[in-house]
PDB file of C-alpha atoms in Angstrom:
ATOM      1  CA  MET W   1     -24.099   0.994  -1.284  1.00 58.00           C
ATOM      2  CA  ALA W   2     -21.895   4.747  -0.937  1.00 50.00           C
ATOM      3  CA  SER W   3     -18.069   5.890  -2.381  1.00 51.00           C
ATOM      4  CA  ALA W   4     -15.428   5.742  -0.028  1.00 50.00           C
ATOM      5  CA  THR W   5     -11.698   6.658  -0.609  1.00 48.00           C
ATOM      6  CA  SER W   6      -9.149   4.844   1.684  1.00 49.00           C
ATOM      7  CA  SER W   7      -8.061   7.960   3.645  1.00 42.00           C
ATOM      8  CA  THR W   8     -11.669   7.128   5.512  1.00 44.00           C
ATOM      9  CA  VAL W   9     -10.863   3.292   6.416  1.00 55.00           C
ATOM     10  CA  ASP W  10     -10.978   2.055   9.551  1.00 52.00           C
ATOM     11  CA  ALA W  11      -7.719   0.445  10.109  1.00 47.00           C
ATOM     12  CA  PRO W  12      -6.819  -2.888  10.178  1.00 50.00           C
ATOM     13  CA  GLY W  13      -5.738  -5.312  12.512  1.00 45.00           C
ATOM     14  CA  GLY W  14      -8.326  -4.372  15.316  1.00 46.00           C
ATOM     15  CA  ASP W  15      -9.244  -6.532  18.536  1.00 49.00           C
ATOM     16  CA  GLY W  16     -13.039  -6.433  18.159  1.00 58.00           C
ATOM     17  CA  VAL W  17     -15.417  -9.335  17.007  1.00 69.00           C
ATOM     18  CA  HIS W  18     -18.386  -7.699  16.510  1.00 77.00           C
ATOM     19  CA  LEU W  19     -19.533  -5.933  13.986  1.00 81.00           C
ATOM     20  CA  PRO W  20     -20.377  -1.575  14.413  1.00 77.00           C
ATOM     21  CA  ASP W  21     -23.662  -0.418  14.775  1.00 82.00           C
ATOM     22  CA  THR W  22     -22.900   1.905  11.679  1.00 84.00           C
ATOM     23  CA  ALA W  23     -22.746  -1.796   9.546  1.00 89.00           C
ATOM     24  CA  ARG W  24     -25.863  -1.676   6.816  1.00 89.00           C
ATOM     25  CA  ASP W  25     -24.568  -3.250   3.701  1.00 91.00           C
ATOM     26  CA  LEU W  26     -22.785  -6.399   4.143  1.00 93.00           C
ATOM     27  CA  VAL W  27     -20.960  -7.580   1.412  1.00 96.00           C
ATOM     28  CA  LYS W  28     -18.807 -10.907   0.628  1.00 97.00           C
ATOM     29  CA  ILE W  29     -16.536 -10.447  -1.604  1.00 98.00           C
ATOM     30  CA  LEU W  30     -14.137 -13.662  -3.598  1.00 97.00           C
ATOM     31  CA  VAL W  31      -9.850 -12.642  -3.461  1.00 97.00           C
ATOM     32  CA  THR W  32      -8.839 -14.594  -6.041  1.00 95.00           C
ATOM     33  CA  GLY W  33      -6.115 -15.819  -8.001  1.00 94.00           C
ATOM     34  CA  PRO W  34      -3.367 -18.223  -9.012  1.00 92.00           C
ATOM     35  CA  PHE W  35      -1.116 -19.599  -6.809  1.00 86.00           C
ATOM     36  CA  GLY W  36       1.262 -18.236  -4.937  1.00 88.00           C
ATOM     37  CA  VAL W  37      -0.464 -14.580  -5.841  1.00 94.00           C
ATOM     38  CA  GLY W  38      -0.758 -13.476  -2.309  1.00 94.00           C
ATOM     39  CA  LYS W  39      -4.043 -13.215  -1.387  1.00 94.00           C
ATOM     40  CA  THR W  40      -3.920 -14.619   1.972  1.00 92.00           C
ATOM     41  CA  THR W  41      -1.420 -11.350   2.560  1.00 94.00           C
ATOM     42  CA  LEU W  42      -3.877  -8.864   1.730  1.00 97.00           C
ATOM     43  CA  ILE W  43      -6.497 -10.731   3.381  1.00 96.00           C
ATOM     44  CA  GLY W  44      -3.884 -10.345   6.250  1.00 95.00           C
ATOM     45  CA  SER W  45      -2.789  -6.974   5.799  1.00 97.00           C
ATOM     46  CA  VAL W  46      -6.311  -5.550   5.393  1.00 97.00           C
ATOM     47  CA  SER W  47      -8.742  -7.461   7.881  1.00 96.00           C
ATOM     48  CA  GLU W  48     -10.000  -5.208  11.389  1.00 94.00           C
ATOM     49  CA  ILE W  49     -10.403  -8.926  12.646  1.00 94.00           C
ATOM     50  CA  ARG W  50      -8.503 -11.804  13.386  1.00 91.00           C
ATOM     51  CA  PRO W  51      -7.918 -13.421   9.669  1.00 87.00           C
ATOM     52  CA  LEU W  52      -8.536 -16.495   9.374  1.00 83.00           C
ATOM     53  CA  HIS W  53      -6.353 -19.118   7.561  1.00 68.00           C
ATOM     54  CA  THR W  54      -5.956 -22.596   6.422  1.00 65.00           C
ATOM     55  CA  GLU W  55      -2.981 -23.276   5.229  1.00 53.00           C
ATOM     56  CA  GLU W  56      -0.364 -26.642   5.050  1.00 48.00           C
ATOM     57  CA  GLN W  57       3.078 -26.769   4.706  1.00 48.00           C
ATOM     58  CA  LEU W  58       4.111 -27.875   0.856  1.00 41.00           C
ATOM     59  CA  THR W  59       5.009 -31.551   0.643  1.00 42.00           C
ATOM     60  CA  GLU W  60       7.577 -33.434  -1.940  1.00 48.00           C
ATOM     61  CA  ALA W  61       3.994 -34.048  -3.134  1.00 43.00           C
ATOM     62  CA  SER W  62       2.387 -31.305  -3.680  1.00 41.00           C
ATOM     63  CA  ALA W  63       5.869 -29.957  -5.244  1.00 47.00           C
ATOM     64  CA  GLN W  64       4.663 -32.359  -8.510  1.00 45.00           C
ATOM     65  CA  VAL W  65       1.302 -30.710  -9.362  1.00 46.00           C
ATOM     66  CA  ASP W  66       2.098 -27.201  -7.708  1.00 45.00           C
ATOM     67  CA  ASP W  67       4.036 -25.071 -10.512  1.00 51.00           C
ATOM     68  CA  LEU W  68       6.520 -23.593  -7.869  1.00 47.00           C
ATOM     69  CA  ALA W  69       7.549 -21.261 -10.956  1.00 51.00           C
ATOM     70  CA  GLY W  70       8.707 -17.396  -9.832  1.00 49.00           C
ATOM     71  CA  VAL W  71       7.745 -18.668  -6.053  1.00 47.00           C
ATOM     72  CA  ARG W  72      10.367 -21.131  -5.114  1.00 49.00           C
ATOM     73  CA  ASP W  73      10.269 -18.597  -1.926  1.00 54.00           C
ATOM     74  CA  LYS W  74       6.762 -20.126  -1.172  1.00 44.00           C
ATOM     75  CA  SER W  75       5.462 -22.880   1.908  1.00 48.00           C
ATOM     76  CA  THR W  76       2.360 -22.719   2.263  1.00 51.00           C
ATOM     77  CA  THR W  77      -0.414 -22.956   0.539  1.00 48.00           C
ATOM     78  CA  THR W  78      -4.456 -22.357   1.661  1.00 45.00           C
ATOM     79  CA  VAL W  79      -6.001 -25.734   0.952  1.00 48.00           C
ATOM     80  CA  ALA W  80      -9.728 -24.002   1.572  1.00 59.00           C
ATOM     81  CA  ILE W  81     -10.680 -20.806   2.505  1.00 82.00           C
ATOM     82  CA  ASP W  82      -9.005 -17.408   3.781  1.00 90.00           C
ATOM     83  CA  PHE W  83     -11.136 -15.172   5.520  1.00 93.00           C
ATOM     84  CA  GLY W  84     -11.386 -11.614   6.662  1.00 96.00           C
ATOM     85  CA  ARG W  85     -13.545  -8.550   7.701  1.00 96.00           C
ATOM     86  CA  ILE W  86     -13.401  -5.168   7.119  1.00 95.00           C
ATOM     87  CA  SER W  87     -15.624  -1.825   7.586  1.00 93.00           C
ATOM     88  CA  LEU W  88     -15.789   0.843   4.883  1.00 89.00           C
ATOM     89  CA  PRO W  89     -17.645   3.956   5.492  1.00 86.00           C
ATOM     90  CA  GLY W  90     -21.137   4.490   4.898  1.00 86.00           C
ATOM     91  CA  GLY W  91     -22.291   0.825   6.466  1.00 91.00           C
ATOM     92  CA  ILE W  92     -20.650  -1.400   4.088  1.00 91.00           C
ATOM     93  CA  VAL W  93     -18.773  -3.988   5.815  1.00 95.00           C
ATOM     94  CA  LEU W  94     -17.067  -6.542   3.365  1.00 97.00           C
ATOM     95  CA  TYR W  95     -15.934 -10.016   3.877  1.00 97.00           C
ATOM     96  CA  LEU W  96     -13.487 -11.434   2.348  1.00 97.00           C
ATOM     97  CA  PHE W  97     -12.946 -15.007   1.079  1.00 96.00           C
ATOM     98  CA  GLY W  98      -9.721 -15.270  -0.404  1.00 94.00           C
ATOM     99  CA  THR W  99     -10.072 -19.145  -2.482  1.00 89.00           C
ATOM    100  CA  PRO W 100      -7.566 -21.617  -2.633  1.00 81.00           C
ATOM    101  CA  GLY W 101      -4.820 -20.967  -6.078  1.00 65.00           C
ATOM    102  CA  GLN W 102      -5.056 -24.881  -8.049  1.00 59.00           C
ATOM    103  CA  GLU W 103      -6.479 -26.920 -10.061  1.00 63.00           C
ATOM    104  CA  ARG W 104      -6.731 -29.186  -7.998  1.00 65.00           C
ATOM    105  CA  PHE W 105      -9.137 -27.004  -5.465  1.00 64.00           C
ATOM    106  CA  ARG W 106     -12.126 -26.621  -7.958  1.00 72.00           C
ATOM    107  CA  SER W 107     -14.246 -28.468  -6.560  1.00 76.00           C
ATOM    108  CA  LEU W 108     -14.613 -26.052  -4.371  1.00 80.00           C
ATOM    109  CA  TRP W 109     -15.391 -22.920  -6.040  1.00 82.00           C
ATOM    110  CA  ASP W 110     -18.975 -22.970  -6.474  1.00 83.00           C
ATOM    111  CA  ASP W 111     -19.601 -23.075  -2.579  1.00 87.00           C
ATOM    112  CA  ILE W 112     -16.804 -20.183  -1.955  1.00 89.00           C
ATOM    113  CA  ALA W 113     -18.284 -17.980  -5.142  1.00 91.00           C
ATOM    114  CA  HIS W 114     -22.245 -18.431  -3.814  1.00 93.00           C
ATOM    115  CA  GLY W 115     -23.600 -15.523  -2.560  1.00 95.00           C
ATOM    116  CA  ALA W 116     -20.690 -13.571  -3.805  1.00 96.00           C
ATOM    117  CA  LEU W 117     -21.450  -9.666  -4.634  1.00 96.00           C
ATOM    118  CA  GLY W 118     -17.726  -9.671  -6.597  1.00 97.00           C
ATOM    119  CA  ALA W 119     -14.009 -10.986  -6.905  1.00 97.00           C
ATOM    120  CA  LEU W 120     -10.614  -8.894  -7.341  1.00 98.00           C
ATOM    121  CA  VAL W 121      -8.337 -10.849  -8.923  1.00 97.00           C
ATOM    122  CA  LEU W 122      -5.147 -10.710  -8.034  1.00 97.00           C
ATOM    123  CA  VAL W 123      -1.988 -11.381 -10.070  1.00 97.00           C
ATOM    124  CA  ASP W 124       1.737 -11.681 -10.802  1.00 96.00           C
ATOM    125  CA  ALA W 125       2.823  -9.925 -13.526  1.00 93.00           C
ATOM    126  CA  ARG W 126       6.043 -12.293 -13.743  1.00 93.00           C
ATOM    127  CA  ARG W 127       2.968 -15.549 -14.673  1.00 93.00           C
ATOM    128  CA  ILE W 128       0.927 -13.899 -16.226  1.00 95.00           C
ATOM    129  CA  ASP W 129      -0.395 -16.582 -17.920  1.00 95.00           C
ATOM    130  CA  ALA W 130      -1.068 -18.557 -14.422  1.00 94.00           C
ATOM    131  CA  SER W 131      -4.118 -16.115 -14.160  1.00 94.00           C
ATOM    132  CA  PHE W 132      -6.122 -16.840 -17.256  1.00 94.00           C
ATOM    133  CA  ASP W 133      -7.626 -20.360 -15.223  1.00 91.00           C
ATOM    134  CA  VAL W 134      -8.970 -18.059 -12.267  1.00 92.00           C
ATOM    135  CA  LEU W 135     -10.055 -14.961 -14.644  1.00 94.00           C
ATOM    136  CA  GLY W 136     -12.183 -18.013 -16.702  1.00 91.00           C
ATOM    137  CA  LEU W 137     -13.788 -19.327 -13.622  1.00 90.00           C
ATOM    138  CA  VAL W 138     -15.102 -16.220 -12.891  1.00 92.00           C
ATOM    139  CA  GLU W 139     -16.028 -15.037 -15.815  1.00 93.00           C
ATOM    140  CA  GLU W 140     -18.549 -18.281 -15.502  1.00 90.00           C
ATOM    141  CA  THR W 141     -20.154 -16.944 -12.859  1.00 90.00           C
ATOM    142  CA  GLY W 142     -20.597 -14.174 -14.331  1.00 93.00           C
ATOM    143  CA  LEU W 143     -19.209 -12.054 -10.874  1.00 94.00           C
ATOM    144  CA  PRO W 144     -18.231  -8.718 -11.676  1.00 96.00           C
ATOM    145  CA  TYR W 145     -14.344  -8.472 -11.016  1.00 97.00           C
ATOM    146  CA  ALA W 146     -11.676  -6.046 -10.448  1.00 98.00           C
ATOM    147  CA  VAL W 147      -7.486  -6.979 -11.416  1.00 98.00           C
ATOM    148  CA  ALA W 148      -5.295  -5.689  -8.862  1.00 98.00           C
ATOM    149  CA  PHE W 149      -1.499  -6.188 -10.402  1.00 97.00           C
ATOM    150  CA  ASN W 150       0.467  -7.383  -6.915  1.00 96.00           C
ATOM    151  CA  THR W 151       4.222  -6.016  -7.056  1.00 93.00           C
ATOM    152  CA  PHE W 152       6.340  -8.143  -6.753  1.00 90.00           C
ATOM    153  CA  PRO W 153       9.590  -6.695  -6.317  1.00 87.00           C
ATOM    154  CA  ASP W 154      11.123  -8.713  -9.053  1.00 87.00           C
ATOM    155  CA  ALA W 155       7.947  -7.776 -11.554  1.00 85.00           C
ATOM    156  CA  PRO W 156       9.103  -6.458 -14.525  1.00 87.00           C
ATOM    157  CA  ARG W 157       8.147  -2.901 -15.174  1.00 84.00           C
ATOM    158  CA  HIS W 158       8.734  -2.648 -18.397  1.00 85.00           C
ATOM    159  CA  HIS W 159       4.586  -2.867 -19.742  1.00 89.00           C
ATOM    160  CA  THR W 160       2.227  -0.481 -19.720  1.00 94.00           C
ATOM    161  CA  PRO W 161      -1.336  -0.668 -18.780  1.00 94.00           C
ATOM    162  CA  GLU W 162      -2.975  -1.287 -22.346  1.00 95.00           C
ATOM    163  CA  GLN W 163       0.300  -4.276 -22.862  1.00 95.00           C
ATOM    164  CA  LEU W 164      -1.315  -5.490 -19.432  1.00 95.00           C
ATOM    165  CA  ARG W 165      -5.170  -4.989 -20.133  1.00 97.00           C
ATOM    166  CA  ALA W 166      -4.645  -6.388 -23.541  1.00 96.00           C
ATOM    167  CA  ALA W 167      -2.694  -9.735 -22.147  1.00 95.00           C
ATOM    168  CA  LEU W 168      -5.871 -10.327 -20.315  1.00 96.00           C
ATOM    169  CA  ASP W 169      -7.755  -9.999 -22.595  1.00 96.00           C
ATOM    170  CA  LEU W 170      -9.674  -7.376 -19.811  1.00 97.00           C
ATOM    171  CA  GLU W 171     -12.807  -5.311 -20.970  1.00 95.00           C
ATOM    172  CA  PRO W 172     -12.327  -1.579 -21.187  1.00 94.00           C
ATOM    173  CA  THR W 173     -15.052  -1.087 -17.919  1.00 95.00           C
ATOM    174  CA  THR W 174     -13.097  -3.861 -15.800  1.00 97.00           C
ATOM    175  CA  PRO W 175     -11.212  -1.871 -13.337  1.00 98.00           C
ATOM    176  CA  MET W 176      -7.286  -2.696 -13.198  1.00 98.00           C
ATOM    177  CA  VAL W 177      -4.502  -1.234 -10.803  1.00 98.00           C
ATOM    178  CA  THR W 178      -1.837  -2.185  -8.909  1.00 96.00           C
ATOM    179  CA  CYS W 179      -1.375  -2.887  -5.460  1.00 97.00           C
ATOM    180  CA  ASP W 180       1.320  -4.402  -2.640  1.00 97.00           C
ATOM    181  CA  ALA W 181      -0.488  -6.823  -0.510  1.00 97.00           C
ATOM    182  CA  ARG W 182       1.744  -6.872   2.664  1.00 96.00           C
ATOM    183  CA  GLU W 183       0.752  -3.101   2.436  1.00 97.00           C
ATOM    184  CA  ALA W 184      -3.364  -2.070   3.802  1.00 97.00           C
ATOM    185  CA  ASP W 185      -3.420   1.284   2.325  1.00 97.00           C
ATOM    186  CA  SER W 186      -2.744  -0.288  -1.157  1.00 97.00           C
ATOM    187  CA  SER W 187      -5.219  -2.656  -0.590  1.00 98.00           C
ATOM    188  CA  ILE W 188      -7.482  -1.122   0.753  1.00 97.00           C
ATOM    189  CA  ASP W 189      -7.360   0.414  -2.377  1.00 97.00           C
ATOM    190  CA  ALA W 190      -7.461  -2.257  -4.690  1.00 98.00           C
ATOM    191  CA  LEU W 191     -10.515  -3.650  -2.887  1.00 97.00           C
ATOM    192  CA  LEU W 192     -12.336   0.314  -3.326  1.00 96.00           C
ATOM    193  CA  ALA W 193     -11.480   0.180  -7.046  1.00 97.00           C
ATOM    194  CA  LEU W 194     -14.072  -3.579  -6.580  1.00 97.00           C
ATOM    195  CA  VAL W 195     -16.401  -1.815  -4.532  1.00 96.00           C
ATOM    196  CA  GLN W 196     -16.923   1.622  -7.000  1.00 96.00           C
ATOM    197  CA  HIS W 197     -16.885  -0.729  -9.873  1.00 97.00           C
ATOM    198  CA  LEU W 198     -19.712  -2.903  -8.089  1.00 95.00           C
ATOM    199  CA  ILE W 199     -21.475   0.460  -7.252  1.00 92.00           C
ATOM    200  CA  ASP W 200     -21.181   1.781 -10.919  1.00 92.00           C
ATOM    201  CA  HIS W 201     -22.629  -0.849 -12.644  1.00 85.00           C
ATOM    202  CA  ARG W 202     -25.653  -2.713  -9.830  1.00 80.00           C
ATOM    203  CA  PRO W 203     -28.626  -3.105 -11.304  1.00 70.00           C
ATOM    204  CA  ALA W 204     -30.889  -0.221 -11.414  1.00 61.00           C
ATOM    205  CA  GLU W 205     -33.381  -1.205  -9.272  1.00 52.00           C
ATOM    206  CA  TYR W 206     -31.210  -1.141  -6.219  1.00 56.00           C
ATOM    207  CA  ARG W 207     -30.121   2.688  -7.176  1.00 56.00           C
TER     208      ARG W 207
END
């Protein structure tokens, strides 16, 4: 895989369904994080194909088991996967699989994660502790990952990068960025941070 910058990425939202002729490396990536962190939004903002969403309306029953703290305006939830695709320079094509964020869907995790090369973990700075379970799942699988703080309007701004890294107990080599999941360029930059991390840490036999 080769490195890339967001300025050279094909614009999302195209009408094409077929892979570009330049496609060479097809890479499965997880977009994960806790409930309500913006996974569906990020995939929708970057996908060059019509994204697949499996969302259902939140009900009074689900409100009893899903923690709505910080996401009171959320009315739907992913119940299986989100799926999108984006082509990068150098023939790299990312297949993006969004995972459900609730503990009750944990049984789906192994199936969705099978064959993935890495994960982009979205974090909400308003409720950092909600990310611990997902980070634990990613680390259990051994997947390389990057962390992206989704910039909600009312998110606290006073934490330093060092404080945020310490709060999540991240390794020094784990990429940590901020992004606005609603904006394609910002979301692409977060994905590129993960892709570059995968390139830099790929096994020697693939270099």
